XYZ file of C-alpha atoms in Angstrom:
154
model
C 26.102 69.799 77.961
C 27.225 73.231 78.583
C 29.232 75.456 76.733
C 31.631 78.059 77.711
C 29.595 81.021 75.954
C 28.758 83.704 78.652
C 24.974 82.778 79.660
C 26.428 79.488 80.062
C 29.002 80.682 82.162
C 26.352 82.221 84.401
C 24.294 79.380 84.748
C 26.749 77.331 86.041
C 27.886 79.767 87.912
C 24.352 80.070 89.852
C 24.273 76.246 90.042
C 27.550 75.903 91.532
C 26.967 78.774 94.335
C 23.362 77.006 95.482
C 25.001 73.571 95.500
C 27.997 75.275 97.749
C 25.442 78.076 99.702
C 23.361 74.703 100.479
C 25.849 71.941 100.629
C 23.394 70.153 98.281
C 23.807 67.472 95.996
C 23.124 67.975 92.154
C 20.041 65.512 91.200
C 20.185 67.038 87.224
C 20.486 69.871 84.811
C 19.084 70.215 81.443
C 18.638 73.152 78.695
C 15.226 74.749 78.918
C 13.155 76.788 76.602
C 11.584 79.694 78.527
C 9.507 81.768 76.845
C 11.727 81.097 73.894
C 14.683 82.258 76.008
C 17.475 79.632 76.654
C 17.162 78.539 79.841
C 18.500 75.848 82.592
C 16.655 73.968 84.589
C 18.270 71.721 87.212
C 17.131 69.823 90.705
C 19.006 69.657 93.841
C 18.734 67.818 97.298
C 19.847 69.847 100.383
C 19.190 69.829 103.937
C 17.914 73.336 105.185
C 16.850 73.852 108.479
C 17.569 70.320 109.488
C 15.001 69.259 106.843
C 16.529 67.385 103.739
C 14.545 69.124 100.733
C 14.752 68.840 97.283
C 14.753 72.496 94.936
C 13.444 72.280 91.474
C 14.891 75.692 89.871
C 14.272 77.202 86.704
C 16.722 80.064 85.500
C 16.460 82.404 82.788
C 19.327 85.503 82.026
C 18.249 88.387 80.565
C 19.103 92.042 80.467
C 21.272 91.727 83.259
C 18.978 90.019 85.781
C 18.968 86.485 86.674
C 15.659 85.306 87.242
C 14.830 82.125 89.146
C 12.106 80.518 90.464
C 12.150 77.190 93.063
C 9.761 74.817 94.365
C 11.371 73.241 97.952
C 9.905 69.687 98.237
C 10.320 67.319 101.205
C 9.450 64.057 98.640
C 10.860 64.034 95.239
C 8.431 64.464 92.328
C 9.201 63.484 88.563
C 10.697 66.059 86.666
C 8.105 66.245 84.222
C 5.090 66.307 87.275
C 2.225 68.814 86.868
C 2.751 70.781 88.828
C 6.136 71.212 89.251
C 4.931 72.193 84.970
C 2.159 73.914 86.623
C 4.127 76.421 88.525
C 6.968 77.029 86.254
C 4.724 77.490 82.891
C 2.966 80.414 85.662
C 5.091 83.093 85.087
C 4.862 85.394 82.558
C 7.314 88.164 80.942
C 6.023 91.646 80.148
C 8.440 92.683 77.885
C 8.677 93.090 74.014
C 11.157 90.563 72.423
C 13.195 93.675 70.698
C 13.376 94.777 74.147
C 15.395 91.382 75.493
C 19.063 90.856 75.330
C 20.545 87.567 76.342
C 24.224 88.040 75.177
C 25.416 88.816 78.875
C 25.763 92.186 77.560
C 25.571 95.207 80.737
C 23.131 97.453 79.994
C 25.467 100.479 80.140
C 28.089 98.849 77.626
C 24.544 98.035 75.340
C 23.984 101.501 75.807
C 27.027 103.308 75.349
C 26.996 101.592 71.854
C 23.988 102.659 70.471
C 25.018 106.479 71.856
C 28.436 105.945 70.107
C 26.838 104.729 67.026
C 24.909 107.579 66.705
C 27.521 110.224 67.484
C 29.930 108.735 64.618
C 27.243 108.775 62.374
C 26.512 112.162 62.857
C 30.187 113.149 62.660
C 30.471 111.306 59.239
C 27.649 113.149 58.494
C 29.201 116.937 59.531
C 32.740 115.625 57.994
C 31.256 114.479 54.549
C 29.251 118.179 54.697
C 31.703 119.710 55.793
C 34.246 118.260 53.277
C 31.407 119.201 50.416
C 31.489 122.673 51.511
C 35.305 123.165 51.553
C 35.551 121.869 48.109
C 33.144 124.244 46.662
C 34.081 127.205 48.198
C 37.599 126.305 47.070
C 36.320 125.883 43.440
C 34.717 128.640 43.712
C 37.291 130.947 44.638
C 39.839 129.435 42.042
C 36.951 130.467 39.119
C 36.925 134.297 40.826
C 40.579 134.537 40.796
C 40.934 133.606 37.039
C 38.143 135.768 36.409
C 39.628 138.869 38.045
C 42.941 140.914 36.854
C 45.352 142.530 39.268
C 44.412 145.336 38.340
C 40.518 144.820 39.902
C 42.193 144.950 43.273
C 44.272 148.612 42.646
């Protein structure tokens, strides 16, 4: 169900740490759509605090940051119940979609491209000036030098 790519990698990544952190059982997993972000979603049953609980998670990666949100039940519920819906369609992201990376990218390597992208730009820039200028002062001096005798320079 899951592919190697890197979000993928993280999510079951996070899975596999609660299930070992909690010495829980895995109940399901499934792709989910949050706020048009791929997602996992994914139920576990765990005894914390000598209390056998089941966690409904959601997880969504982006820029960096893991977010997840759980609901801790002592009876299971039905993965589609409303209000397990309830509390997971609550949140909210207050962030422009040009502004969200999911590609497992780090921010500093995201970054450091743009920067770098804009300094060779620039360079190509100075070098194809640069080159522009070179050429016509070279033309330049070839038509003065054709132009003038030795004898201009006695």
């Amino acid at each position: 169900m899951l592919t190697d790519n890197s979000v993928d990698s993280i999510y079951s990544y996070f899975i596999t740490g609660s299930l070992k952190g909690t010495k829980g059982k895995l109940l399901y997993k499934k792709k989910a759509s949050i706020r048009q972000l791929d997602g996992i979603e994914f139920s576990y049953q765990a005894e914390i605090s000598g209390q056998t609980l089941i966690a409904y998670n959601q997880a969504v990666f982006l820029n960096d940051t893991l977010l997840n949100y759980v609901i801790l039940s002592p009876e299971p519920m039905k993965k589609d119940d409303k209000k397990i819906r309830s509390f997971f369609d609550s949140f909210k992201l207050k962030i422009s979609a040009d502004d969200i990376r999911q590609d497992g990218s780090s921010a500093l390597a995201y970054e450091s491209g743009r920067v770098l992208a804009k300094i060779i730009f620039v360079v190509i820039l100075l070098l194809i000036g640069g080159g522009i200028v070179f050429l016509i002062r070279k033309l330049v001096y070839r038509k003065r030098k054709k132009e003038w005798s030795e004898d201009d320079f006695k």
